[in-house]
Coordinates of N, CA and C in Angstrom, one line a residue:
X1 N 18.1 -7.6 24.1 CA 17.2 -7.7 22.9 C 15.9 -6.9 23.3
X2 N 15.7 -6.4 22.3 CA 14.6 -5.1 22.7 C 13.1 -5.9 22.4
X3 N 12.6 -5.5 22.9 CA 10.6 -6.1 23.1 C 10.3 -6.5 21.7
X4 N 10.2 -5.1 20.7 CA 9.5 -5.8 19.5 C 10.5 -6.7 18.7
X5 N 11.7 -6.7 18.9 CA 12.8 -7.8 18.8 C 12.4 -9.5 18.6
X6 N 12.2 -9.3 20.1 CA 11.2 -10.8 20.7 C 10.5 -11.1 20.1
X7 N 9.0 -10.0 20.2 CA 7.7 -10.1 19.1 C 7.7 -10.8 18.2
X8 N 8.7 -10.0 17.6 CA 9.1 -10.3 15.6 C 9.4 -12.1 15.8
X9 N 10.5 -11.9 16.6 CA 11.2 -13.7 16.6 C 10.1 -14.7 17.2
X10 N 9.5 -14.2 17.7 CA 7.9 -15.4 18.4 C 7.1 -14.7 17.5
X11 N 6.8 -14.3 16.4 CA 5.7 -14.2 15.2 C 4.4 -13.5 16.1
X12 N 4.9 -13.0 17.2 CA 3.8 -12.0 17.5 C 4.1 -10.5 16.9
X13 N 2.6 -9.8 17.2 CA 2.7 -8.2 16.1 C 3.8 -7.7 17.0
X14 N 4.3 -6.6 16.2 CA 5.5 -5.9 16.5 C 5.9 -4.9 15.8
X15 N 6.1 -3.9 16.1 CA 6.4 -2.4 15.5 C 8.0 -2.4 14.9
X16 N 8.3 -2.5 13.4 CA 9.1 -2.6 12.8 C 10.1 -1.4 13.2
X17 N 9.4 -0.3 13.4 CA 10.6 0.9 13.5 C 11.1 1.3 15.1
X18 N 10.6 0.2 16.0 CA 11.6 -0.2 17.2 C 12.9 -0.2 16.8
X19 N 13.7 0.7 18.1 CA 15.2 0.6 18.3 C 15.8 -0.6 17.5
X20 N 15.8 -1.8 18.2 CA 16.2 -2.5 17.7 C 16.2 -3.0 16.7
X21 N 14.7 -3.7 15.8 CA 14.6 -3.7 14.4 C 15.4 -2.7 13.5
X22 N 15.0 -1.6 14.0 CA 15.9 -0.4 13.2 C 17.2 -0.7 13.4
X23 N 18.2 -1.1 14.1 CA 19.4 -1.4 14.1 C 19.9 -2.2 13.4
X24 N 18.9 -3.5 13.2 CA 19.2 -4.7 12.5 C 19.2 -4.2 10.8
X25 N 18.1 -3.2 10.8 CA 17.9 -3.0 9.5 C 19.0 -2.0 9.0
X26 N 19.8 -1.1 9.8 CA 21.3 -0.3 9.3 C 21.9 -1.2 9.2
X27 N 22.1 -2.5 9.9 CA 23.3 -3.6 9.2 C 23.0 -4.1 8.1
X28 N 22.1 -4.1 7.6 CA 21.3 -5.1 6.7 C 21.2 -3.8 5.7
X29 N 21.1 -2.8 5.4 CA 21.4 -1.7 4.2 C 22.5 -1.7 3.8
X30 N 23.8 -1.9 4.9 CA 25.6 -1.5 4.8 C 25.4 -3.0 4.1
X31 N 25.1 -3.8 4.5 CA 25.7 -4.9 3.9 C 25.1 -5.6 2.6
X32 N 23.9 -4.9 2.5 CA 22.9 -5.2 0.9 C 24.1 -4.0 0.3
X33 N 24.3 -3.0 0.6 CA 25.0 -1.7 -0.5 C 26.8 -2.6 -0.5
X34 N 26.9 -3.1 0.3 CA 28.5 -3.5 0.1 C 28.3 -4.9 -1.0
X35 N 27.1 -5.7 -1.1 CA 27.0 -6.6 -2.4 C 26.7 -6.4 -3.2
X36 N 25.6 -5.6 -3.1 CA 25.1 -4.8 -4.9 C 26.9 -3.9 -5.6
X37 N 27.5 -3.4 -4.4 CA 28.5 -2.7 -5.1 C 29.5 -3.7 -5.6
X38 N 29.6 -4.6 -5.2 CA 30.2 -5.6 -5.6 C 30.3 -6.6 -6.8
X39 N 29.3 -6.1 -7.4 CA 28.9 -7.0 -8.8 C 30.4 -7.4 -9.7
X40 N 30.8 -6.9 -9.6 CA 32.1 -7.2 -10.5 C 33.3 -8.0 -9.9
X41 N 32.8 -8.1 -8.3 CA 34.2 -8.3 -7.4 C 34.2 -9.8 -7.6
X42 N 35.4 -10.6 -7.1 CA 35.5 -11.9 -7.3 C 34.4 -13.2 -6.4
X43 N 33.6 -13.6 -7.0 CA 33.1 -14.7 -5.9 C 33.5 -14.9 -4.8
X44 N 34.3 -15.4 -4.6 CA 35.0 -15.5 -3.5 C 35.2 -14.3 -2.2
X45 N 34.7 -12.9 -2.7 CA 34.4 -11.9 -2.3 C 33.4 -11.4 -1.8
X46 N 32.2 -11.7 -3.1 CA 31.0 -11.3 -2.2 C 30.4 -13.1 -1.7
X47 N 30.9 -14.0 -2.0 CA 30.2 -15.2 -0.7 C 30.5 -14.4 0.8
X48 N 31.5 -14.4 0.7 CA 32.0 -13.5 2.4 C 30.8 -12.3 2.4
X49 N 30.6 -11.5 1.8 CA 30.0 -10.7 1.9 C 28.5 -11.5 2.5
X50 N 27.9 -12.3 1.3 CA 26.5 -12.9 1.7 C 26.9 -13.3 3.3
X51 N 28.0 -14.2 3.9 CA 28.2 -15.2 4.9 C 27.9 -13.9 5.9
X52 N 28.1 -12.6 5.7 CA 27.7 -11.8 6.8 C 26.3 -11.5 7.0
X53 N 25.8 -11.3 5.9 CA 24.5 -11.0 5.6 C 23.7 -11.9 6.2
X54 N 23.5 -13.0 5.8 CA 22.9 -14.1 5.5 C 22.9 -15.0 7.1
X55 N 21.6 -16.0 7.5 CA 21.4 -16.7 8.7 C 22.6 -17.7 7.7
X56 N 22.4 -18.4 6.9 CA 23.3 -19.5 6.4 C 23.5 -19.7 4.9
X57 N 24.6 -19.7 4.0 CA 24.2 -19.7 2.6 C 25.5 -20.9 2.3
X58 N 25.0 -21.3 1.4 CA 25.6 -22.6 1.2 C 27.0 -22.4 -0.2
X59 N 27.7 -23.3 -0.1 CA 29.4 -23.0 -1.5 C 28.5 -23.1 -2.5
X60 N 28.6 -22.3 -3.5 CA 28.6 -22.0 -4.9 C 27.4 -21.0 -5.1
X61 N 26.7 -20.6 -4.1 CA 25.2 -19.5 -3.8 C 26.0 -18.7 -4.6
X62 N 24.6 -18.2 -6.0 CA 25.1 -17.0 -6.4 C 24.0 -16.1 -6.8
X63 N 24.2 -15.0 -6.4 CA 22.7 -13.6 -6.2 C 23.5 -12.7 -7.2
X64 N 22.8 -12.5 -8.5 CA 23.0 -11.4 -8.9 C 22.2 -10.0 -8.2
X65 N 23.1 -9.4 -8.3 CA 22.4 -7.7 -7.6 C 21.7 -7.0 -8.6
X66 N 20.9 -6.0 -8.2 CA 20.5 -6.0 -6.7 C 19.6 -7.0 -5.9
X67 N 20.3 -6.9 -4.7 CA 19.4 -8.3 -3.9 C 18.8 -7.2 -3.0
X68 N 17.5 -7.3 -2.2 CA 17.4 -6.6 -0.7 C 17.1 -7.1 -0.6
X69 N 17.2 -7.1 1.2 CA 16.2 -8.1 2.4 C 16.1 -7.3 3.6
X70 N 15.2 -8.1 4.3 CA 14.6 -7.3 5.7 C 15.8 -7.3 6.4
X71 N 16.3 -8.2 7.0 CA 17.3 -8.6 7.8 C 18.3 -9.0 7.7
X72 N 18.0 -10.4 6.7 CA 19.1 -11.2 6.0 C 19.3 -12.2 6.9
X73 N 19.3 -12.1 8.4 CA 19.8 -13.6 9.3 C 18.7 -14.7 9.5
X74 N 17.6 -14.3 8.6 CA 16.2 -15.5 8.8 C 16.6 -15.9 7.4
X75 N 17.4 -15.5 7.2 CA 17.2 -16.5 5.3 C 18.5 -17.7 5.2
X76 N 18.2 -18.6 5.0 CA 19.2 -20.0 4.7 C 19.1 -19.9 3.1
X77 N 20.2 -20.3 2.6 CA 20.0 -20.6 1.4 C 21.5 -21.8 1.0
X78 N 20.8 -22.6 0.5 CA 21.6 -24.0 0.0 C 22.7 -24.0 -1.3
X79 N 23.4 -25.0 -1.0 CA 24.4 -25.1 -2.3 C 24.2 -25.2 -3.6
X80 N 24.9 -24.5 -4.7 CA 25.0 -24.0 -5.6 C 23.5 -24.0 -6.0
X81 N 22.8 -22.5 -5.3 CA 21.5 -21.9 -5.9 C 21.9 -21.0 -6.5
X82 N 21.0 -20.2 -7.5 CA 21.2 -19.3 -8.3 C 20.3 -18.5 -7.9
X83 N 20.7 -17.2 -7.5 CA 19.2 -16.1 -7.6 C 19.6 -14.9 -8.6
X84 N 18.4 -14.8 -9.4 CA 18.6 -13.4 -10.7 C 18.5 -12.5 -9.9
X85 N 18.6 -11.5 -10.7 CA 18.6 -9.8 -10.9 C 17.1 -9.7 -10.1
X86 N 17.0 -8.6 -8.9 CA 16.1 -8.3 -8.6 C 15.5 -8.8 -7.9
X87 N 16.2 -9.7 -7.1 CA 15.6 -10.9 -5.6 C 14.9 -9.5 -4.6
X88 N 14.0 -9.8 -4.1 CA 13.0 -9.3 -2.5 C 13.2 -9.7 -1.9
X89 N 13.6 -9.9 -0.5 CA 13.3 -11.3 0.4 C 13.0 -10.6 1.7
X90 N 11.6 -10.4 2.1 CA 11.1 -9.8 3.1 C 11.4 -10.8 4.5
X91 N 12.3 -10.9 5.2 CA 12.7 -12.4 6.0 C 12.4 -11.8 7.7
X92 N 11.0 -10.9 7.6 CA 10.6 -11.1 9.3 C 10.1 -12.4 9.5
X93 N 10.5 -13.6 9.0 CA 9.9 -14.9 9.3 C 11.4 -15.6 8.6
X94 N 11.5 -16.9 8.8 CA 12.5 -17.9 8.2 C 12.2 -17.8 6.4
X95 N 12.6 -17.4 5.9 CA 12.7 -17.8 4.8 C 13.9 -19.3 4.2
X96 N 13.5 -20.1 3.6 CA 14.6 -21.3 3.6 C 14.7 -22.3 2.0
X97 N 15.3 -21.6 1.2 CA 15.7 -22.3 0.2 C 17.1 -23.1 -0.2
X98 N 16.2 -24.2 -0.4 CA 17.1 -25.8 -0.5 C 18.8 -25.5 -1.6
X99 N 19.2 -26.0 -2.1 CA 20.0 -26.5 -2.8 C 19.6 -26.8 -4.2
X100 N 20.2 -25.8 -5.0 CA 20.2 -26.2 -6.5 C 18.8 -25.4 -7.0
X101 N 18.5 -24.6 -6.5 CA 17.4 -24.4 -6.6 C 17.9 -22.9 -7.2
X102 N 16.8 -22.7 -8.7 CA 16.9 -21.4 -9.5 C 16.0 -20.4 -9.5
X103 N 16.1 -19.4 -9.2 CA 15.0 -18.2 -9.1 C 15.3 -17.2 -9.8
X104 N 14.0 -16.9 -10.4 CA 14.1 -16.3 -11.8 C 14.1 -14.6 -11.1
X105 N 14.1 -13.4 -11.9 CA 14.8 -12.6 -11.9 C 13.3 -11.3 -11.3
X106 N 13.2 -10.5 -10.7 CA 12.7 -9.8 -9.5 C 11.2 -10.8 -8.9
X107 N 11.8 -11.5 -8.3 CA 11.3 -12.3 -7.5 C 11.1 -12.2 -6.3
X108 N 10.1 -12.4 -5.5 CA 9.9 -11.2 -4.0 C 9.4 -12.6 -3.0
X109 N 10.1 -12.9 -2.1 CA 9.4 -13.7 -0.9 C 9.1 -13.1 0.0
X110 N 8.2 -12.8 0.7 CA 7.6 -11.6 1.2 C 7.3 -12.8 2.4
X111 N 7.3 -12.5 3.9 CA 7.0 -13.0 5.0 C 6.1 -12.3 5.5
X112 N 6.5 -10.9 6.1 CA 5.7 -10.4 6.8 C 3.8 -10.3 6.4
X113 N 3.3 -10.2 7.6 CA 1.3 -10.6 7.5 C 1.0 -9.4 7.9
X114 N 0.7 -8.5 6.8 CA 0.0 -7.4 7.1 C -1.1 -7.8 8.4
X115 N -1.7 -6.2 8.9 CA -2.7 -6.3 9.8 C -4.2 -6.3 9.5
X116 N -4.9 -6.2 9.8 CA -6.0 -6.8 9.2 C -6.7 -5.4 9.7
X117 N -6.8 -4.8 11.0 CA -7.4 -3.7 11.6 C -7.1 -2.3 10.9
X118 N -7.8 -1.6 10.3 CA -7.0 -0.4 9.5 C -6.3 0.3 10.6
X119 N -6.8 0.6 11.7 CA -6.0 1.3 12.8 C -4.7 1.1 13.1
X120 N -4.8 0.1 13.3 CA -3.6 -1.4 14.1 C -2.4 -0.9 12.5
X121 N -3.3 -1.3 11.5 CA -2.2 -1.2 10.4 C -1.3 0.1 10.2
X122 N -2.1 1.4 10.1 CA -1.4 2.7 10.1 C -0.8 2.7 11.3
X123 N -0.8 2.2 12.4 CA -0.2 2.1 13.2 C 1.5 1.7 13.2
X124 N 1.7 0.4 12.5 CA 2.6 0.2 11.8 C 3.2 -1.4 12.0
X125 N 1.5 -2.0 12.7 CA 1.7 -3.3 13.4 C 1.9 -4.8 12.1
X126 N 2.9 -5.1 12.5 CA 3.1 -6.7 11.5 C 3.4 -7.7 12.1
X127 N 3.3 -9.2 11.5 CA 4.1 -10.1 12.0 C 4.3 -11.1 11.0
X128 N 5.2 -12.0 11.2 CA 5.7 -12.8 10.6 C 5.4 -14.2 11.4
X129 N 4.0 -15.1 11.2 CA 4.4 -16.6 12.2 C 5.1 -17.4 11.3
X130 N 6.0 -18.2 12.0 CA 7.0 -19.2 12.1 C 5.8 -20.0 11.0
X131 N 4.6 -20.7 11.1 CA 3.8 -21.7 9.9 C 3.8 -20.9 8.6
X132 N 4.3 -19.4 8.6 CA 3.9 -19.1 7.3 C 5.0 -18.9 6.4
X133 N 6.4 -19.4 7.5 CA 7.7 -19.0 6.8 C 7.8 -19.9 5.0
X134 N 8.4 -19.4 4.8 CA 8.9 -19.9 3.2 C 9.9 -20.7 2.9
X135 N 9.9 -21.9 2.0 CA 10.3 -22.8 1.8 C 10.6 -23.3 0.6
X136 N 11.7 -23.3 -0.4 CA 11.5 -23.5 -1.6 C 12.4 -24.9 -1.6
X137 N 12.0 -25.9 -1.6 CA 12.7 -27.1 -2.1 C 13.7 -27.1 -3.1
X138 N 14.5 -28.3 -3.2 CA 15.9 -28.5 -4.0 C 14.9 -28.7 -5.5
X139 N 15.9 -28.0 -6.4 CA 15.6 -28.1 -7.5 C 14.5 -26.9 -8.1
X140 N 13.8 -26.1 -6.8 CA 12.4 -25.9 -7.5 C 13.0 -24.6 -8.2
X141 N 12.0 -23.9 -9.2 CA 12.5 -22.9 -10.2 C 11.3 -21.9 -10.0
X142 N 11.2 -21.1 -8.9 CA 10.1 -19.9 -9.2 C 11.1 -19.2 -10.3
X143 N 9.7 -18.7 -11.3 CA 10.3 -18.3 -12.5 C 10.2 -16.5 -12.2
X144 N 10.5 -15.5 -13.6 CA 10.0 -14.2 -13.7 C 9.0 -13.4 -12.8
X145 N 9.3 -13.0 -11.8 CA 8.4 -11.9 -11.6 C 7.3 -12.3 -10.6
X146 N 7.7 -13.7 -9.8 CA 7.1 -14.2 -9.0 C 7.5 -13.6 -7.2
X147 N 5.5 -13.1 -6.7 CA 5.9 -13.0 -5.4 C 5.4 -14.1 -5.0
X148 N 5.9 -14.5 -3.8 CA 5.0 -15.4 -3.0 C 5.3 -14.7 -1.7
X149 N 4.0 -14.9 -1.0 CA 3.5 -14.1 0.3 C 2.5 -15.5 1.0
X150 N 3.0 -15.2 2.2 CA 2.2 -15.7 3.3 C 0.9 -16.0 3.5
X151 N 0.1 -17.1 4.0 CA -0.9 -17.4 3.6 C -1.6 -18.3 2.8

């Protein structure tokens, strides 16, 4: 596992277009393009699809496309959730939504903590700490056009 790898996973800064991040993030385009193409295909088709994608997704998860994410292995997501048309899910940090839980349609969970230094920032420095990860409880309903970001 390569340095800014680590970084990223201990919520220290870390240069996204490291070898490795960039690797993570070619599996994570092939497999965001094999679900969005999949809109038509059987349930049963793209769950397998998400179970590759995805750190954990629970029976009955259903994402209408297009969905993107950073990585896809920091996101859990619980039984029979609904996510609309137009999900974000920026997951350099844990993102973690409960069970039963509905999200309304281009909805963005954004992890990553910009830099604060302008230098540091054009640089290209981010991080994601573990206290700022995301958490949507059973039942909850972010509605239309909701981001929620860190902090």
């Amino acid at each position: 596992m390569g340095e800014n790898k680590q970084r990223m996973l201990a919520g220290d800064w870390y240069l996204p277009d490291d070898p490795q991040p960039a690797a993570d993030t070619r599996r994570r385009v092939e497999l965001c393009a094999e679900y969005n193409a999949a809109a038509a295909a059987a349930p049963d088709e793209r769950h397998r699809i998400l179970e590759r994608l995805l750190g954990s997704v629970g029976e009955g998860v259903r994402i209408r496309p297009p969905f993107q994410c950073d990585f896809g292995y920091h996101i859990a997501i619980g039984a029979g959730t609904f996510i609309n048309f137009g999900a974000v899910f920026l997951d350099a940090g844990p993102i973690s939504i409960g069970a039963d839980v509905q999200i309304g349609p281009n909805v963005q969970l954004l992890t990553p903590a910009p830099e604060l230094d302008a230098e540091r920032r054009r640089a290209g420095w981010e991080r994601a700490l573990p206290f700022l990860s995301l958490r949507c409880e059973r039942r909850h309903r972010p509605g239309f056009c909701h981001r929620v970001v860190p902090g």
